[in-house]
Coordinates of C-alpha atoms and ligand atoms in Angstrom, one line a residue:
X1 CA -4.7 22.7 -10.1
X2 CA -6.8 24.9 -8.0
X3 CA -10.4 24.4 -7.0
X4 CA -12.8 26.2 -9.3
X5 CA -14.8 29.2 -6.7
X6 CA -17.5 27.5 -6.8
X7 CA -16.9 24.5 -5.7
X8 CA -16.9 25.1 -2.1
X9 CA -20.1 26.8 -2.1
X10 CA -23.2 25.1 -0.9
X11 CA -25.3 23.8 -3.6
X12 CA -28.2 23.1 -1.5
X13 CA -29.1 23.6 2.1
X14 CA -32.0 21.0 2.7
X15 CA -33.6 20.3 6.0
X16 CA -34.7 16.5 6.8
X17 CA -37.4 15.7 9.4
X18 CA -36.9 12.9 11.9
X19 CA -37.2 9.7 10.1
X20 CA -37.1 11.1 6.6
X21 CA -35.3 8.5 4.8
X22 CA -32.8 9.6 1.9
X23 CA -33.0 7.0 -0.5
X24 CA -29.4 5.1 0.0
X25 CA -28.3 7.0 2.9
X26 CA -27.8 5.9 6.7
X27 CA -29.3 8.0 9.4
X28 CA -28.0 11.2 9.9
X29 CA -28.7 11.4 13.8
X30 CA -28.4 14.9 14.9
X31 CA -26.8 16.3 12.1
X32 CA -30.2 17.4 10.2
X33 CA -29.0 19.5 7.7
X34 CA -27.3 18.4 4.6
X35 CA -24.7 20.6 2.7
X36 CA -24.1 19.4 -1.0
X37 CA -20.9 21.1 -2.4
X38 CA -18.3 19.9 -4.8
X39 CA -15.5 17.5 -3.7
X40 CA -12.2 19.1 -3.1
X41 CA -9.7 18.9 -6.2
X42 CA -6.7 17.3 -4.6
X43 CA -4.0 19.6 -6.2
X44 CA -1.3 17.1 -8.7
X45 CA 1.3 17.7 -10.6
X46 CA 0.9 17.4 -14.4
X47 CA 2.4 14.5 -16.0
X48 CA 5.0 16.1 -18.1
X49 CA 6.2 17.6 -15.0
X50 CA 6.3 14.6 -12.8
X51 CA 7.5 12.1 -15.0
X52 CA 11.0 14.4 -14.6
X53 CA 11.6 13.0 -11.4
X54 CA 10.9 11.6 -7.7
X55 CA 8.9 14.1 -6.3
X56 CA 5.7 13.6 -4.4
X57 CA 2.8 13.7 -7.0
X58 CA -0.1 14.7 -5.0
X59 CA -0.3 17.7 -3.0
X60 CA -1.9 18.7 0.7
X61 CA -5.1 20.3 1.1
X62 CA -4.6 23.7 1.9
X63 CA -6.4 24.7 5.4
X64 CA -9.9 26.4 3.8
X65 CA -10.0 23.5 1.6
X66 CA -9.6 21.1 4.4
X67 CA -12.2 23.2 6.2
X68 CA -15.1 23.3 3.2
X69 CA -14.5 19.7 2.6
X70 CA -15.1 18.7 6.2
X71 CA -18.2 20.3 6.2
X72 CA -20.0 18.6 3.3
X73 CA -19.6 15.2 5.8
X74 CA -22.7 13.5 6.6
X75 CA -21.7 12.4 10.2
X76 CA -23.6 9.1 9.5
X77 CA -24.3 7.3 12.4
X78 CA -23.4 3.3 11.7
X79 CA -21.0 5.1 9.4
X80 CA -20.5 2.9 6.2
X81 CA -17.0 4.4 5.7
X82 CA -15.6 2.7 8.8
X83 CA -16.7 -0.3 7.8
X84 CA -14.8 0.6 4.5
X85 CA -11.4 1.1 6.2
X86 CA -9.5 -2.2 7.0
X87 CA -8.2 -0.5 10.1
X88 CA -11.2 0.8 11.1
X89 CA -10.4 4.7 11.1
X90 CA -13.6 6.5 13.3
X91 CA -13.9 8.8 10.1
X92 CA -17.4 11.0 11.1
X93 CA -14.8 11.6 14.2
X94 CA -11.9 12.7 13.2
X95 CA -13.5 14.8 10.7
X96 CA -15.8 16.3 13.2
X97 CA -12.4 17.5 15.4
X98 CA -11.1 18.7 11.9
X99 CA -14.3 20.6 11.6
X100 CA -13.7 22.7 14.6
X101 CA -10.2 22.9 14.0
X102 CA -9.1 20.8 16.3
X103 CA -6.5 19.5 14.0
X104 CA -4.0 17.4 16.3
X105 CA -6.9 15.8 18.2
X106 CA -8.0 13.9 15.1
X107 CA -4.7 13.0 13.8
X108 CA -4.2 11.4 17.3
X109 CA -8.1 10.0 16.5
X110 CA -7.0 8.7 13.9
X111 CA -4.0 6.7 14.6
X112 CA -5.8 5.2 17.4
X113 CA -6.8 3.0 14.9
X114 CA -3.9 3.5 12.1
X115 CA -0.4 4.4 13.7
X116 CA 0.6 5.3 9.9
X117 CA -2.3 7.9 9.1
X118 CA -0.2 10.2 7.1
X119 CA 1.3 7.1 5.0
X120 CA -1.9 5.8 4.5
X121 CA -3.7 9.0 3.2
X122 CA -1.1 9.0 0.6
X123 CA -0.5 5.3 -0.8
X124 CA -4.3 3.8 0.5
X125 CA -6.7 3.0 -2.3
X126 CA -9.2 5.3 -0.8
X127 CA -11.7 5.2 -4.0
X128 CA -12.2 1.5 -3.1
X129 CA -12.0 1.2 0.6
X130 CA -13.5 4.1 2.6
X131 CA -14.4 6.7 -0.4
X132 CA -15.7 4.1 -2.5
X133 CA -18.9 3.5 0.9
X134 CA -19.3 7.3 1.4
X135 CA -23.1 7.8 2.2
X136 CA -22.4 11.6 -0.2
X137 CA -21.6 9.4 -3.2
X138 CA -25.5 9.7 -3.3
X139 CA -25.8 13.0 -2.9
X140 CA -23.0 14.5 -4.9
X141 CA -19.5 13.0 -4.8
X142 CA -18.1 10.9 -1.7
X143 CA -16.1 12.9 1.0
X144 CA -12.1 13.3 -0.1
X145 CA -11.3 10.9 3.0
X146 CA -7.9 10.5 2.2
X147 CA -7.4 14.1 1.8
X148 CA -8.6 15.0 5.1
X149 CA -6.7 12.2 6.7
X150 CA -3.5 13.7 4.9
X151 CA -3.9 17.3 5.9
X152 CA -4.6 16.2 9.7
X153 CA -1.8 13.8 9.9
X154 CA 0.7 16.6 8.0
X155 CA -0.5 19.2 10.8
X156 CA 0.4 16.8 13.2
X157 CA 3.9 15.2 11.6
X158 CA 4.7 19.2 11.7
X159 CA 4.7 19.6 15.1
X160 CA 6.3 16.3 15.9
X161 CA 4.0 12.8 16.4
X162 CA 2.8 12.0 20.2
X163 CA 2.0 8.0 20.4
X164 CA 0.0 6.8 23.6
X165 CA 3.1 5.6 26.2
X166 CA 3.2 1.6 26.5
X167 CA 1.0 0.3 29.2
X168 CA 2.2 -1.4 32.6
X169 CA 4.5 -3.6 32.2
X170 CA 3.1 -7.1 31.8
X171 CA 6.7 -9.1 32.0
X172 CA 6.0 -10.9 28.5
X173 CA 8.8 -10.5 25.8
X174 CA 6.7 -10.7 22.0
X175 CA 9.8 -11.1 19.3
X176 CA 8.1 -9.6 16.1
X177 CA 10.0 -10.5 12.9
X178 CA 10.1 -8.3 10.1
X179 CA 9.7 -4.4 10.6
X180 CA 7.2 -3.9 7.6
X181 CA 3.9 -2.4 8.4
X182 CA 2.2 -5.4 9.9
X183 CA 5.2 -6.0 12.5
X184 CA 5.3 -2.5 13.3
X185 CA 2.0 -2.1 13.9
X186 CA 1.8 -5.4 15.7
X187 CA 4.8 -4.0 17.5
X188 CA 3.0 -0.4 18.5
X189 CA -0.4 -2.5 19.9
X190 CA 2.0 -5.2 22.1
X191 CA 3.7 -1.9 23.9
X192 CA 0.0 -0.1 24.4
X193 CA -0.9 -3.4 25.9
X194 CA 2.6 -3.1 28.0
X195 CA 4.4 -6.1 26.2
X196 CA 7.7 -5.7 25.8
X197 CA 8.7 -6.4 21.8
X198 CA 11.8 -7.3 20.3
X199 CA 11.8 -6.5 16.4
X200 CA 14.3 -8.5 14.5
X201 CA 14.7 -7.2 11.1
X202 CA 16.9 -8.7 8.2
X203 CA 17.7 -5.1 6.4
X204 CA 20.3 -2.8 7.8
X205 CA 17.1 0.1 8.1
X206 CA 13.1 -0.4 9.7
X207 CA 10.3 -0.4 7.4
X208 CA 9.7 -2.9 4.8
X209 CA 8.6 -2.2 1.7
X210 CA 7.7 1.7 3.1
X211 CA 11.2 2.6 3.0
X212 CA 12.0 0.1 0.1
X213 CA 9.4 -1.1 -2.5
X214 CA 6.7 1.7 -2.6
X215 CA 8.3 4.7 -5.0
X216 CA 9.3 8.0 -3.6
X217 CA 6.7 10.2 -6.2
X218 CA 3.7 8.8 -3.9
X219 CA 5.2 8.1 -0.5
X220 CA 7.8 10.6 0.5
X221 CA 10.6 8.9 2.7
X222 CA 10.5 12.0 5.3
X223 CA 7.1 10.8 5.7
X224 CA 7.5 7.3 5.7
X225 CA 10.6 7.5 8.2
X226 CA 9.2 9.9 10.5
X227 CA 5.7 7.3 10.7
X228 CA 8.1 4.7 11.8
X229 CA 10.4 6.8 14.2
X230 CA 7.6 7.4 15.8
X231 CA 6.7 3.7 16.6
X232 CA 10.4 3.1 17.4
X233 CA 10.4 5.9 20.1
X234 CA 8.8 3.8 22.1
X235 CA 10.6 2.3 25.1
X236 CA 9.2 -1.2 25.2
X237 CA 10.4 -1.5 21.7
X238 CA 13.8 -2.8 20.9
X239 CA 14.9 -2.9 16.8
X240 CA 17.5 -5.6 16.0
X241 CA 18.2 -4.5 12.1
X242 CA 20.4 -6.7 10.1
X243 CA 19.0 -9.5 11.8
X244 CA 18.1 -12.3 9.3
X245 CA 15.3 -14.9 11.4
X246 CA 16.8 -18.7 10.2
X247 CA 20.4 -17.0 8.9
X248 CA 21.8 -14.5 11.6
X249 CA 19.7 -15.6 14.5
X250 CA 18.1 -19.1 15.4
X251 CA 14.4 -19.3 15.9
X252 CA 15.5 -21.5 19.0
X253 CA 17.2 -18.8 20.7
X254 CA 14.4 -16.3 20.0
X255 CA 11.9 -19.1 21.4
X256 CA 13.9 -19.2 24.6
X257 CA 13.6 -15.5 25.2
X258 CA 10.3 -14.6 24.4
X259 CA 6.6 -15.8 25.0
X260 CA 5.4 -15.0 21.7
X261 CA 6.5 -14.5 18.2
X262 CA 4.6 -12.7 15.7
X263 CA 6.2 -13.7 12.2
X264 CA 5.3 -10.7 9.2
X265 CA 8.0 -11.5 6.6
X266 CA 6.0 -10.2 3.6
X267 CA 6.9 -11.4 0.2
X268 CA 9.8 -11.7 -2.0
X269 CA 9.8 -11.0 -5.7
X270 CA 9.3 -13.8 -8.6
X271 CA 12.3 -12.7 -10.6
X272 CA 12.7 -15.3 -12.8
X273 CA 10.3 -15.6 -16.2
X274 CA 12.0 -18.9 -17.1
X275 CA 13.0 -17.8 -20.4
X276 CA 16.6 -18.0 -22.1
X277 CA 18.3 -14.8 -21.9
X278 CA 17.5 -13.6 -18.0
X279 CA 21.0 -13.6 -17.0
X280 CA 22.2 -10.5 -19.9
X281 CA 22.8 -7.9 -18.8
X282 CA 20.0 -5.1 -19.1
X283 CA 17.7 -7.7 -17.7
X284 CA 16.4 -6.2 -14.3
X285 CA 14.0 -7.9 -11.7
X286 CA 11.4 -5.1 -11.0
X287 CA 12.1 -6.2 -7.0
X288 CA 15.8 -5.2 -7.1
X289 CA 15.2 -2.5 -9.3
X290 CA 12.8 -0.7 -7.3
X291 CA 14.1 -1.0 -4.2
X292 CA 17.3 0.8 -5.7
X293 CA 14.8 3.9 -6.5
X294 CA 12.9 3.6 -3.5
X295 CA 16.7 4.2 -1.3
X296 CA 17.6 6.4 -3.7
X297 CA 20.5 4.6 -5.1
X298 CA 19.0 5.4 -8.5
X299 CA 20.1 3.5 -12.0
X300 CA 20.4 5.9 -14.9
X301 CA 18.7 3.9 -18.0
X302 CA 18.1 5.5 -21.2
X303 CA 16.8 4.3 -24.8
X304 CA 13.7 2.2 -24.5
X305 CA 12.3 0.1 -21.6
X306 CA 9.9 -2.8 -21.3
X307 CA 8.1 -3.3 -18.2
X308 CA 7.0 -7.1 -18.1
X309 CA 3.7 -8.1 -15.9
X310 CA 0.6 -6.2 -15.5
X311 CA 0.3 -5.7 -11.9
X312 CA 1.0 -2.6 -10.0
X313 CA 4.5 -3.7 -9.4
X314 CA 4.7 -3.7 -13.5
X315 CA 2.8 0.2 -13.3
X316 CA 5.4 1.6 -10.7
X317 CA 8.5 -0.1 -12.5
X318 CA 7.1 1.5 -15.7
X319 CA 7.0 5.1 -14.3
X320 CA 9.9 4.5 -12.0
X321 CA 11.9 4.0 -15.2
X322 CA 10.6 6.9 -17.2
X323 CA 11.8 8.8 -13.9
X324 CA 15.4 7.3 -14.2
X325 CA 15.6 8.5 -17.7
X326 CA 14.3 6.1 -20.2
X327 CA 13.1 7.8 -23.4
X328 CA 10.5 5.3 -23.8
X329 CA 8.5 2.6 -22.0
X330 CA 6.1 0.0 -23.3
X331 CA 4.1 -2.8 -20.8
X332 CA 4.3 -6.2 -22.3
X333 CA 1.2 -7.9 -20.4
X334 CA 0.1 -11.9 -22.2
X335 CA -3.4 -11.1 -21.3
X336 CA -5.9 -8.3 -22.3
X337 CA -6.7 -5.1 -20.6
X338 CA -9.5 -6.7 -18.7
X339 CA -7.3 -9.4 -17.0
X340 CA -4.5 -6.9 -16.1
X341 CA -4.4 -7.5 -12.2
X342 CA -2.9 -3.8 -11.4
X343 CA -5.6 -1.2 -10.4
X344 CA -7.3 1.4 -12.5
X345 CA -5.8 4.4 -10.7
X346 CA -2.1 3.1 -11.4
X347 CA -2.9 1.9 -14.8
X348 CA -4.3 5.3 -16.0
X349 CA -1.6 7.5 -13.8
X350 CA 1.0 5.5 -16.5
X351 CA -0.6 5.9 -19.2
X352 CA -1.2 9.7 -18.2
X353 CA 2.6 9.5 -18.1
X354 CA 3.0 8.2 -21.7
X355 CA 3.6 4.4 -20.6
X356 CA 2.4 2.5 -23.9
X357 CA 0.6 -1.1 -23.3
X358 CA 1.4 -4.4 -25.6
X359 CA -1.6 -6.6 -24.3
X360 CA -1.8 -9.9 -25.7
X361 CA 1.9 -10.2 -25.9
X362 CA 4.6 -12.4 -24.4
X363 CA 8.3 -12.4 -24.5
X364 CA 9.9 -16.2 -25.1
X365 CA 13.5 -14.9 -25.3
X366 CA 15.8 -11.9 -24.4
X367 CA 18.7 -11.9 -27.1
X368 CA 22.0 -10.3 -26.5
X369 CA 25.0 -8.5 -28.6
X370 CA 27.9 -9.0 -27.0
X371 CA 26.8 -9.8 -23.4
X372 CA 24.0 -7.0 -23.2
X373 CA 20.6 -7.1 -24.2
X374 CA 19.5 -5.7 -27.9
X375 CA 15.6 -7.1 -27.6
X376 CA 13.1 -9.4 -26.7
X377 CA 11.4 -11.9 -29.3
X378 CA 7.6 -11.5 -28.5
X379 CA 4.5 -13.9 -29.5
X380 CA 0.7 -12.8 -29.8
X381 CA -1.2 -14.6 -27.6
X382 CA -5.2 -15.6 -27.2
X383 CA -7.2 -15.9 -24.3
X384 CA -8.2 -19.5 -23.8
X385 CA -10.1 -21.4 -20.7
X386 CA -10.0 -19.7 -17.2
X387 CA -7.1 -21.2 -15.1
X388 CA -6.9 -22.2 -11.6
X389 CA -6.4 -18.2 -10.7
X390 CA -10.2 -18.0 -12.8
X391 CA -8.7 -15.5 -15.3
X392 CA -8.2 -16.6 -18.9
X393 CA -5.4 -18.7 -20.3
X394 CA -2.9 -16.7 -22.5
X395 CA -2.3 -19.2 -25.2
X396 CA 0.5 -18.6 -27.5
X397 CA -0.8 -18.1 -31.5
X398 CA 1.9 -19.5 -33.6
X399 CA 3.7 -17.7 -36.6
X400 CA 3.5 -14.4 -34.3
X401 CA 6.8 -14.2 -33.3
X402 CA 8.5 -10.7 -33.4
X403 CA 11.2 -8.5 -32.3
X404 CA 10.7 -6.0 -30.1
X405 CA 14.1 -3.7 -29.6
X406 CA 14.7 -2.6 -26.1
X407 CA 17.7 -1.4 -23.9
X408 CA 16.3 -2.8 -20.5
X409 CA 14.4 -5.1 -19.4
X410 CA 12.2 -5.2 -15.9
X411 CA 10.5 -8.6 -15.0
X412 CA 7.5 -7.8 -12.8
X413 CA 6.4 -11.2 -12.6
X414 CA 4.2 -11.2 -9.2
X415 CA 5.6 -11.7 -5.7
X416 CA 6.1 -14.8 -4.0
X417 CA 6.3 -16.0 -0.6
X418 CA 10.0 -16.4 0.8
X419 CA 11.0 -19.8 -0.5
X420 CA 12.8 -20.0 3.0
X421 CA 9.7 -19.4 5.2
X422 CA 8.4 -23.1 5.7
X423 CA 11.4 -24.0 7.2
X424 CA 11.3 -21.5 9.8
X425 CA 9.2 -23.3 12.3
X426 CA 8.8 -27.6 12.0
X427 CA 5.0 -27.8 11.0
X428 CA 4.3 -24.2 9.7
X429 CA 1.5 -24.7 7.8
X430 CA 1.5 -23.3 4.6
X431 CA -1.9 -23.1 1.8
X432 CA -0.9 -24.5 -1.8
X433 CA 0.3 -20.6 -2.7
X434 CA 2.9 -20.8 -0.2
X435 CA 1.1 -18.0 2.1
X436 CA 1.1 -18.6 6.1
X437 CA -2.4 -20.1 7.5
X438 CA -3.4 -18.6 10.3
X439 CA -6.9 -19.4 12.7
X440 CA -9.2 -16.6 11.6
X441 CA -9.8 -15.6 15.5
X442 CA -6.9 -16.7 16.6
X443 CA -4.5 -15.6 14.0
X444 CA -2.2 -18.4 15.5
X445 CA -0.2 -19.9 12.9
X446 CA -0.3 -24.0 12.8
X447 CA 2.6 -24.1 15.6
X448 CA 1.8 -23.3 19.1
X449 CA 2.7 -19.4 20.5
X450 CA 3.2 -18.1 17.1
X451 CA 1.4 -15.5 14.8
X452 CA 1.4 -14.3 11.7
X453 CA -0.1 -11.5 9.4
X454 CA 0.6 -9.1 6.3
X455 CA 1.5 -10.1 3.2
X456 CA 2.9 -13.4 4.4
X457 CA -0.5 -14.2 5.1
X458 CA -3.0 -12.6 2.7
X459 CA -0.5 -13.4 -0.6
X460 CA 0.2 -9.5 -1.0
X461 CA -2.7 -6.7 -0.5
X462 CA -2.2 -3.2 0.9
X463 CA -0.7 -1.3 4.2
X464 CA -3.9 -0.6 5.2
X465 CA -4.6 -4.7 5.4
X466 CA -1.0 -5.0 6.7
X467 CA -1.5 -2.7 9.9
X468 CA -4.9 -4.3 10.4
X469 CA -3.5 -7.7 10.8
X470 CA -0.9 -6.5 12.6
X471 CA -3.2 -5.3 15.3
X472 CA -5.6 -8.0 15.4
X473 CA -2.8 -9.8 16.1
X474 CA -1.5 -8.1 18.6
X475 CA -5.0 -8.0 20.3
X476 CA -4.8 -12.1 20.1
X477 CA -1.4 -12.2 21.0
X478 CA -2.6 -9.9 24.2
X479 CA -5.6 -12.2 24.9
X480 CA -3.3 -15.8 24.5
X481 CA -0.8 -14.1 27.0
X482 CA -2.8 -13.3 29.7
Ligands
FAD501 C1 6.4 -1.8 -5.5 C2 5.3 -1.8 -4.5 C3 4.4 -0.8 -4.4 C4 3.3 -0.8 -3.5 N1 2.5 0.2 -3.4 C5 1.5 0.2 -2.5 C6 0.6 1.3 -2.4 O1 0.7 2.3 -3.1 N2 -0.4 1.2 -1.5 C7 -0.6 0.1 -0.7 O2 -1.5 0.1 0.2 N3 0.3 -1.0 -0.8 C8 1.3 -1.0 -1.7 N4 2.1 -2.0 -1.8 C9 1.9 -3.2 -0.9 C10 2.4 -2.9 0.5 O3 3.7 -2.3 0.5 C11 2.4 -4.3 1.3 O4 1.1 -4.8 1.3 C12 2.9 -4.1 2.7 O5 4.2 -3.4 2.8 C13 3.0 -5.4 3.4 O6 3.5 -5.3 4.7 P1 4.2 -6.4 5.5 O7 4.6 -5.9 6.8 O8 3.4 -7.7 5.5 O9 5.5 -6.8 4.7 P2 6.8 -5.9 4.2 O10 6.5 -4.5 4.0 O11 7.3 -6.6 3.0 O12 7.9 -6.1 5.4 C14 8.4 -7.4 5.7 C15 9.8 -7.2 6.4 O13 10.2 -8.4 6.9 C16 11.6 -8.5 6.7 N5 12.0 -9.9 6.7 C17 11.7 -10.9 5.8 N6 12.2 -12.1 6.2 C18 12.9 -11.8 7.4 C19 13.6 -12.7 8.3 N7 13.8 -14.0 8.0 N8 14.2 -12.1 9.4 C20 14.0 -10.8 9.7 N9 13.3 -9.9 8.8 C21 12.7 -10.5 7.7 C22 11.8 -7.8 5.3 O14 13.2 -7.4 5.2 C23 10.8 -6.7 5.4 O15 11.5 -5.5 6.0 C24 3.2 -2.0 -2.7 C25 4.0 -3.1 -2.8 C26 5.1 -3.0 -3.7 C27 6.0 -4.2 -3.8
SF4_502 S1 -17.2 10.3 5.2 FE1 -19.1 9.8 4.1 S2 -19.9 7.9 5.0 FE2 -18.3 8.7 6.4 S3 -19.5 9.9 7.9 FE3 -18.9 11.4 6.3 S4 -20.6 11.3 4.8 FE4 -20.9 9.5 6.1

């Protein structure tokens, strides 16, 4: 899609006096001259063409675009669209270096704050974070943050990533366990700080759900891979992958040798729906399954597909499976539309793709023919009284019950903390969902010298939220060592 001719032309040049107020808008400080322009169009493919395969989705800015885009920014002071970004990007900065085309400066401005910049600009949920605070929302259309962030952070990944060397040694070992974003990041802020780090990883590769949850068509794995290379580069850091904390290596031994321990585990998948029939074959845990397209190991389905949940696990395993060649795929969520959990952007990029919803439905059995599944036997459901999550009780109407033929099934039923996880550490406190409970300054868990953040910790969220806990723990980790 290109950008129409006019839309990087000016629309209006206005000049604003000293202590002229815009009505929404911060101060502008010195920057007394607005330029109103549309937003740039961030170029996709279509959906018939993307639903063919694993390529990336979105594409770059090209440099002019970059350029025009740059200069519609505000440069608010108090800028509301740092105070938008969990990781707390300087954005009116970085832009400003992009302005005068001083690309690599604010790719390295930017991961002062967010060492996976170029990750971020593609898989962060810009329109509610950053985007969604842009002082030019009230002028025309918020700045294309993400955009930026992604053409600065390409320019830079082309010329190979620079990361600030560790800092003096300080003699303190941190063992970080789990290499998702949170322990990288974690990782990354210990060496700055010139703790040495020892990242003990139960999968044979770095990365977390980077390299193995989020799908390929948004977050390329040259991308991905190169992000965390350049975090690994690092001398103070040491990788141990294949190292399973509680199965391959004892949380004694790692006590012994370190002085910290910052624990970022993530989640696991729910799997299990409770209903006969799970164990056929055809029946696929959305967890297993898209880990299996995220490393490329790819199953080949065909026929018709239903995707069960309504979260944006159930959204990527639904367009995952139209990429891995099923003819037809159809949502089966037990609550309406306005319940559904997964955000707007993912629900309407699947139904762009031809993804077809069944609200207000709920399988109670998966029946077989000869050991393999044929269909699921569905009942209509009502919303009742909110439950303990405040959303509305699905309540099964009787004399509803249908067939619904499918060849697979994927069971996106939520994540769930590692079952194994309490046991880790004698007195790990845990809240009644199972997450890690940290000290909201101290992000110390419940047991003495260790941290925790991520998903572990906030029940599942984003990368951005990840890396942000990562390095406010780092920074407490930094402060309780010294
Ligand atoms: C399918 C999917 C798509 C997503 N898409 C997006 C998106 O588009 N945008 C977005 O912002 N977020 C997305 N997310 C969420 C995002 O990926 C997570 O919030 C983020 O990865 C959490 O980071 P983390 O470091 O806490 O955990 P993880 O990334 O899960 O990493 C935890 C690591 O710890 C390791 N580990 C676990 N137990 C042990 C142990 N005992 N010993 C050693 N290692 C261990 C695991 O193997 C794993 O590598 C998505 C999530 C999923 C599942
Ligand atoms: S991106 Fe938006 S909020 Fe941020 S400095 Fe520019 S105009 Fe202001």
């Amino acid at each position: 899609m290109q950008r129409s001719a006019s839309s990087s032309r000016k629309v209006g040049i206005y000049s604003v006096g000293i202590g002229l107020v815009w009505a929404g808008l911060r101060s502008f400080g010195e920057e007394a001259v607005i330029r109103m322009g549309a937003r740039a169009t961030v170029r996709e493919l279509s959906p018939e063409v993307r639903k063919g395969g694993f390529e990336e989705v979105q594409g770059g800015l090209a440099i002019h675009e970059a350029l025009a885009e740059a200069s519609r920014c505000l440069f608010c002071h108090d800028a509301p669209c740092v105070a938008g970004c969990p990781a707390g990007v300087d954005v009116p900065g970085f832009i400003r270096r992009l302005k005068t085309k001083n690309f690599i400066g604010a790719a390295r401005l930017i991961r002062e704050a967010n060492v996976f910049a170029g990750i971020c600009a593609r898989v962060c949920p810009a329109e509610e974070l950053c985007e969604k605070r842009c002082s030019s929302t009230n002028l025309s259309e918020p700045i294309a943050i993400a955009a930026l962030q992604r053409f600065v952070a390409d320019e830079e990944m082309k010329r190979g990533i620079r990361l600030p060397s560790p800092g003096a040694p300080t003699g303190k070992r941190v063992a970080v366990i789990g290499s998702g974003p949170a322990g990288l990041a974690c990782a990354h802020e210990l060496a700055r700080r010139g703790h040495a780090v020892t990242i003990y990883e139960s999968a044979q590769k770095p990365g977390g759900l980077l390299v193995r949850g989020i799908p390929r068509y948004r977050l390329p794995l040259a991308v991905a891979e190169a992000e965390i290379a350049a975090v690994l580069t690092s001398p103070a850091i040491e990788v141990r992958p294949g190292a399973c904390v509680g199965r391959d290596v004892s949380i004694d031994d790692i006590r012994k040798s370190c002085h910290a321990v910052f624990l970022a585990p993530g989640l696991g998948y729910q799997s299990l729906l409770g209903i006969p029939g799970e164990d056929l074959v055809g029946v696929l845990p959305a967890g297993e399954f898209l880990q299996m397209t995220a490393t490329g190991d790819r199953p080949r389905l065909s026929g018709k597909v239903a995707v069960i949940g309504g979260g944006n696990v159930a959204m990527d395993a639904a367009c995952s499976a139209l990429r891995c060649g099923a003819a037809e795929v159809v949502v089966l969520y037990r609550r309406s539309r306005d319940e559904m959990p997964a955000w707007k952007r993912e629900y309407e990029f699947a139904l762009a793709e031809g993804v077809r919803f069944e609200f207000l439905t709920t399988p109670v059995r998966f029946v077989g023919r000869d050991g393999r599944l044929a269909g699921i036997e569905c009942v209509r459901t009502r919303l009742g009284e909110p439950d303990s999550s405040g959303r509305k009780r699905p309540e099964m109407i009787p004399g509803t019950g249908h067939m619904i033929e499918v060849h697979t099934a994927i069971v996106a039923a939520g994540q769930a903390p590692w079952p194994g996880i309490a046991g880790l550490f004698a007195g790990l406190a845990l809240d009644g969902a199972g997450a890690i409970v940290v000290g909201n300054e101290t992000r110390m868990t419940s047991v003495e010298g260790v941290f925790a953040g991520g998903d572990a910790v906030n029940g599942g969220a984003t990368v951005v939220e990840a890396v942000a806990e990562g390095k406010r723990a780092a920074e407490a980790i930094d402060g309780y060592l010294r």
